[in-house]
Amino acid sequence: MWVAAFVGALFAIGAVYNIYVNGLISGDAAADVFLSSACFWLFTFMKREAQWIGEFHRWLKANTSALESGGAAYRGLQLDLDSEVTQFQAAFSLLIVTFSVQSRPYVVGQDVLWLPGMTYAVYSMLFGWWGLPWGPIRTIAALIINGSGGNRRLLRELVAEAKGNVRSIFRLTPSAGQEIRRVIAERGFATGTAVRVVPLDPIGGEYTIEYDLPINDGRDWQVESEKLIVLVDKSAVESWNLGEIVVDFKDGQFCFERTSR
């Protein structure tokens, strides 16, 4: 983004120099003025889109719990985990420098998509070709992406990325935490051992408790509850569409109660 402003400043200096040397607006000076204006417009355009993208990601992080519980409002639109957003792409070239600019997120099925898709395609066709070697390559890529509806993502995926590997699926009660710590100590498990909750039949409320070391390889959701790390397999969460479940311990056994979907 700042490269565009820097190049624009160079063209502006060139325009001033040509006017000073020639004493009038020559063809070179006019070209420099045009190119400088185009660069500063590109800088403004990229800055505005970056602000919209940053605002969306701040909203996403602030509303992850609300989205997982049912939904949240974004700019007057009600979104949930199954809502889909898309971003279009434009290619801009400044001689030896080529940029790929992402648009703000648009909500599929609620926002008008043909206008920004066409706008970004036109931007790419007008301004994308003129850099070597990446100008033509990125321009063609942008046209293909925009023609196919943009880069589409489910909010479910974006929420998962925003939270890393942390997602609150199981919450321990104090009595459950106490029993788990007792078992860990009694069996001589290593320090840092986590409790893994394995869904057997979530519809019927059947789960089993296992013990494991937390490995951050992306396969598990994990959360800290009662000063213990609780693990659950991501694929199981998606298969059963699990909401938050409270894990309790009473009458000598663990019990599981769903609080939301």
Short mmCIF file of C-alpha atoms in Angstrom, two decimals:
data_model
loop_
_atom_site.label_atom_id
_atom_site.label_comp_id
_atom_site.label_asym_id
_atom_site.label_seq_id
_atom_site.Cartn_x
_atom_site.Cartn_y
_atom_site.Cartn_z
CA MET A 1 0.00 0.00 0.00
CA TRP A 2 2.71 2.49 0.94
CA VAL A 3 4.65 1.58 -2.20
CA ALA A 4 1.83 3.17 -4.21
CA ALA A 5 2.15 6.39 -2.21
CA PHE A 6 5.94 6.35 -2.60
CA VAL A 7 5.74 5.84 -6.38
CA GLY A 8 3.09 8.56 -6.57
CA ALA A 9 5.41 10.96 -4.76
CA LEU A 10 8.19 10.15 -7.25
CA PHE A 11 5.93 10.92 -10.19
CA ALA A 12 4.82 14.15 -8.48
CA ILE A 13 8.46 15.19 -8.07
CA GLY A 14 9.03 14.34 -11.73
CA ALA A 15 6.08 16.52 -12.77
CA VAL A 16 7.38 19.48 -10.74
CA TYR A 17 10.86 19.02 -12.23
CA ASN A 18 9.55 18.91 -15.82
CA ILE A 19 7.42 22.02 -15.29
CA TYR A 20 10.40 23.83 -13.70
CA VAL A 21 12.80 22.88 -16.50
CA ASN A 22 10.44 23.50 -19.43
CA GLY A 23 8.53 26.41 -17.94
CA LEU A 24 5.21 24.95 -19.02
CA ILE A 25 3.21 21.74 -18.79
CA SER A 26 4.90 19.45 -21.29
CA GLY A 27 3.78 16.01 -22.35
CA ASP A 28 6.17 14.43 -19.83
CA ALA A 29 4.86 16.63 -17.04
CA ALA A 30 1.26 15.79 -17.93
CA ALA A 31 2.09 12.07 -17.91
CA ASP A 32 3.78 12.44 -14.52
CA VAL A 33 0.74 14.27 -13.11
CA PHE A 34 -1.59 11.55 -14.41
CA LEU A 35 0.54 8.72 -13.04
CA SER A 36 1.01 10.48 -9.70
CA SER A 37 -2.75 10.98 -9.38
CA ALA A 38 -3.36 7.31 -10.27
CA CYS A 39 -0.87 6.17 -7.61
CA PHE A 40 -2.41 8.33 -4.89
CA TRP A 41 -5.89 7.15 -5.88
CA LEU A 42 -4.65 3.55 -5.62
CA PHE A 43 -3.17 4.29 -2.19
CA THR A 44 -6.49 5.75 -0.99
CA PHE A 45 -8.43 2.82 -2.44
CA MET A 46 -6.20 0.20 -0.80
CA LYS A 47 -6.27 2.03 2.54
CA ARG A 48 -10.08 2.21 2.52
CA GLU A 49 -10.47 -1.49 1.72
CA ALA A 50 -7.91 -2.41 4.40
CA GLN A 51 -9.91 -0.42 6.96
CA TRP A 52 -13.10 -2.30 6.04
CA ILE A 53 -11.31 -5.64 6.25
CA GLY A 54 -9.81 -4.73 9.64
CA GLU A 55 -13.22 -3.65 10.92
CA PHE A 56 -14.76 -6.96 9.83
CA HIS A 57 -12.08 -9.03 11.57
CA ARG A 58 -12.44 -6.99 14.77
CA TRP A 59 -16.19 -7.59 14.64
CA LEU A 60 -15.58 -11.30 14.05
CA LYS A 61 -13.30 -11.64 17.09
CA ALA A 62 -15.67 -9.66 19.29
CA ASN A 63 -18.68 -11.78 18.27
CA THR A 64 -17.31 -15.34 18.13
CA SER A 65 -19.36 -16.43 21.16
CA ALA A 66 -22.53 -14.82 19.82
CA LEU A 67 -22.05 -16.49 16.44
CA GLU A 68 -21.53 -19.88 18.08
CA SER A 69 -24.66 -19.36 20.21
CA GLY A 70 -26.93 -18.45 17.31
CA GLY A 71 -25.94 -15.29 15.48
CA ALA A 72 -24.82 -11.67 15.55
CA ALA A 73 -25.62 -8.50 13.61
CA TYR A 74 -23.06 -7.08 11.19
CA ARG A 75 -23.93 -3.75 9.54
CA GLY A 76 -27.62 -4.48 9.83
CA LEU A 77 -27.33 -8.07 8.58
CA GLN A 78 -27.95 -11.07 10.83
CA LEU A 79 -25.16 -13.61 10.42
CA ASP A 80 -24.45 -17.06 11.89
CA LEU A 81 -21.79 -19.73 11.51
CA ASP A 82 -23.30 -20.96 8.25
CA SER A 83 -23.31 -17.49 6.66
CA GLU A 84 -20.93 -17.14 3.74
CA VAL A 85 -18.82 -14.11 2.89
CA THR A 86 -16.82 -13.44 -0.24
CA GLN A 87 -13.97 -11.14 -1.21
CA PHE A 88 -13.18 -10.00 -4.72
CA GLN A 89 -9.71 -9.27 -6.02
CA ALA A 90 -8.13 -6.59 -8.19
CA ALA A 91 -4.70 -6.48 -9.76
CA PHE A 92 -2.82 -3.18 -10.02
CA SER A 93 0.56 -2.74 -11.69
CA LEU A 94 3.05 0.10 -11.41
CA LEU A 95 5.66 -0.83 -13.99
CA ILE A 96 7.81 -3.40 -12.14
CA VAL A 97 5.48 -3.62 -9.10
CA THR A 98 2.15 -5.50 -9.09
CA PHE A 99 -0.39 -5.53 -6.23
CA SER A 100 -3.25 -7.92 -5.56
CA VAL A 101 -5.90 -6.04 -3.57
CA GLN A 102 -8.63 -7.83 -1.62
CA SER A 103 -12.05 -6.24 -1.34
CA ARG A 104 -14.02 -5.79 1.85
CA PRO A 105 -16.09 -8.89 2.78
CA TYR A 106 -19.54 -9.11 1.19
CA VAL A 107 -22.27 -11.38 2.56
CA VAL A 108 -23.41 -13.98 0.03
CA GLY A 109 -27.18 -13.99 -0.40
CA GLN A 110 -27.67 -10.62 1.30
CA ASP A 111 -25.29 -8.13 -0.33
CA VAL A 112 -25.41 -7.28 -4.03
CA LEU A 113 -22.39 -9.13 -5.46
CA TRP A 114 -22.45 -8.45 -9.19
CA LEU A 115 -21.52 -4.77 -8.82
CA PRO A 116 -18.32 -5.17 -6.73
CA GLY A 117 -17.38 -8.26 -8.74
CA MET A 118 -17.67 -6.32 -12.00
CA THR A 119 -15.96 -3.26 -10.50
CA TYR A 120 -12.91 -5.26 -9.40
CA ALA A 121 -12.78 -7.01 -12.78
CA VAL A 122 -12.78 -3.63 -14.56
CA TYR A 123 -10.06 -2.30 -12.23
CA SER A 124 -7.93 -5.34 -13.06
CA MET A 125 -8.46 -5.00 -16.81
CA LEU A 126 -7.56 -1.30 -16.74
CA PHE A 127 -4.66 -1.29 -14.28
CA GLY A 128 -3.43 -4.85 -13.89
CA TRP A 129 -1.57 -5.67 -17.08
CA TRP A 130 1.21 -3.11 -16.98
CA GLY A 131 3.75 -4.79 -14.72
CA LEU A 132 6.20 -7.52 -15.67
CA PRO A 133 6.23 -10.38 -15.07
CA TRP A 134 3.35 -10.57 -12.56
CA GLY A 135 0.92 -8.07 -14.07
CA PRO A 136 -0.69 -10.36 -16.67
CA ILE A 137 -0.56 -13.39 -14.34
CA ARG A 138 -2.31 -11.67 -11.42
CA THR A 139 -4.77 -9.92 -13.71
CA ILE A 140 -5.93 -13.21 -15.20
CA ALA A 141 -6.12 -14.75 -11.71
CA ALA A 142 -8.23 -11.82 -10.47
CA LEU A 143 -10.60 -12.11 -13.45
CA ILE A 144 -11.08 -15.84 -12.80
CA ILE A 145 -11.70 -15.29 -9.07
CA ASN A 146 -14.17 -12.46 -9.64
CA GLY A 147 -15.94 -14.36 -12.40
CA SER A 148 -16.51 -17.30 -10.06
CA GLY A 149 -18.04 -15.18 -7.30
CA GLY A 150 -14.92 -14.24 -5.35
CA ASN A 151 -13.05 -16.06 -2.58
CA ARG A 152 -15.92 -17.53 -0.55
CA ARG A 153 -15.59 -18.60 3.08
CA LEU A 154 -18.06 -19.75 5.73
CA LEU A 155 -18.06 -17.76 8.95
CA ARG A 156 -17.60 -21.11 10.69
CA GLU A 157 -14.13 -21.37 9.13
CA LEU A 158 -13.25 -17.74 9.85
CA VAL A 159 -14.31 -18.06 13.50
CA ALA A 160 -12.13 -21.16 13.86
CA GLU A 161 -9.15 -19.27 12.42
CA ALA A 162 -9.81 -16.25 14.63
CA LYS A 163 -9.81 -18.44 17.74
CA GLY A 164 -6.87 -20.62 16.74
CA ASN A 165 -7.46 -24.01 18.36
CA VAL A 166 -9.56 -22.62 21.19
CA ARG A 167 -13.30 -23.23 21.27
CA SER A 168 -15.52 -23.65 24.29
CA ILE A 169 -17.31 -26.99 23.81
CA PHE A 170 -17.06 -28.60 27.25
CA ARG A 171 -17.13 -26.71 30.54
CA LEU A 172 -16.20 -28.48 33.79
CA THR A 173 -18.00 -27.94 37.07
CA PRO A 174 -15.84 -27.69 40.24
CA SER A 175 -16.77 -31.25 41.23
CA ALA A 176 -15.79 -32.59 37.78
CA GLY A 177 -12.49 -30.70 37.92
CA GLN A 178 -11.76 -32.08 41.38
CA GLU A 179 -12.43 -35.67 40.27
CA ILE A 180 -10.27 -35.29 37.14
CA ARG A 181 -7.35 -33.92 39.18
CA ARG A 182 -7.76 -36.81 41.63
CA VAL A 183 -7.57 -39.37 38.80
CA ILE A 184 -4.54 -37.66 37.23
CA ALA A 185 -2.70 -37.71 40.56
CA GLU A 186 -3.78 -41.26 41.44
CA ARG A 187 -2.65 -42.70 38.11
CA GLY A 188 0.60 -40.77 38.08
CA PHE A 189 -0.04 -38.99 34.80
CA ALA A 190 2.49 -36.40 33.62
CA THR A 191 2.21 -32.75 34.59
CA GLY A 192 0.08 -30.90 32.04
CA THR A 193 -2.10 -33.91 31.24
CA ALA A 194 -5.37 -32.81 29.66
CA VAL A 195 -8.80 -34.37 29.84
CA ARG A 196 -10.21 -35.53 26.51
CA VAL A 197 -13.97 -35.76 26.13
CA VAL A 198 -14.92 -38.29 23.44
CA PRO A 199 -18.47 -38.12 22.02
CA LEU A 200 -20.04 -41.59 21.71
CA ASP A 201 -23.70 -40.67 21.19
CA PRO A 202 -24.14 -36.92 21.76
CA ILE A 203 -27.85 -37.09 20.93
CA GLY A 204 -28.32 -39.51 23.80
CA GLY A 205 -25.83 -37.64 25.99
CA GLU A 206 -23.19 -40.38 25.97
CA TYR A 207 -19.52 -39.39 26.27
CA THR A 208 -16.41 -40.91 27.74
CA ILE A 209 -13.52 -39.28 29.59
CA GLU A 210 -9.94 -40.03 28.58
CA TYR A 211 -6.59 -38.46 29.44
CA ASP A 212 -4.06 -37.16 26.95
CA LEU A 213 -1.24 -34.67 26.49
CA PRO A 214 -2.31 -31.51 24.61
CA ILE A 215 -0.58 -31.35 21.22
CA ASN A 216 -1.31 -28.22 19.21
CA ASP A 217 -1.40 -29.90 15.77
CA GLY A 218 -4.76 -28.45 14.71
CA ARG A 219 -6.81 -31.63 15.15
CA ASP A 220 -8.38 -30.71 18.50
CA TRP A 221 -10.36 -27.86 19.98
CA GLN A 222 -9.10 -27.02 23.43
CA VAL A 223 -10.22 -24.78 26.27
CA GLU A 224 -9.16 -24.25 29.86
CA SER A 225 -11.81 -25.01 32.46
CA GLU A 226 -11.30 -25.39 36.21
CA LYS A 227 -7.56 -24.88 35.55
CA LEU A 228 -7.52 -28.00 33.36
CA ILE A 229 -7.13 -28.29 29.58
CA VAL A 230 -10.14 -29.93 27.95
CA LEU A 231 -9.74 -31.46 24.48
CA VAL A 232 -12.26 -32.60 21.87
CA ASP A 233 -11.65 -33.76 18.32
CA LYS A 234 -12.61 -31.09 15.75
CA SER A 235 -14.11 -33.62 13.33
CA ALA A 236 -16.42 -34.89 16.09
CA VAL A 237 -17.56 -31.34 16.82
CA GLU A 238 -18.42 -30.74 13.18
CA SER A 239 -20.07 -34.15 12.74
CA TRP A 240 -22.35 -33.73 15.74
CA ASN A 241 -22.74 -29.93 15.65
CA LEU A 242 -21.93 -29.73 19.35
CA GLY A 243 -22.77 -26.64 21.39
CA GLU A 244 -21.52 -25.95 24.92
CA ILE A 245 -21.85 -28.95 27.24
CA VAL A 246 -21.38 -28.86 31.00
CA VAL A 247 -19.44 -31.78 32.46
CA ASP A 248 -20.41 -32.56 36.06
CA PHE A 249 -19.47 -35.33 38.50
CA LYS A 250 -22.08 -36.66 40.90
CA ASP A 251 -23.11 -40.00 42.35
CA GLY A 252 -19.73 -41.43 41.36
CA GLN A 253 -19.97 -40.72 37.64
CA PHE A 254 -19.56 -37.97 35.07
CA CYS A 255 -22.72 -36.39 33.65
CA PHE A 256 -23.07 -34.25 30.53
CA GLU A 257 -25.69 -31.60 29.98
CA ARG A 258 -26.10 -29.63 26.75
CA THR A 259 -26.67 -25.91 27.32
CA SER A 260 -26.90 -24.67 23.69
CA ARG A 261 -26.71 -25.81 20.10
#
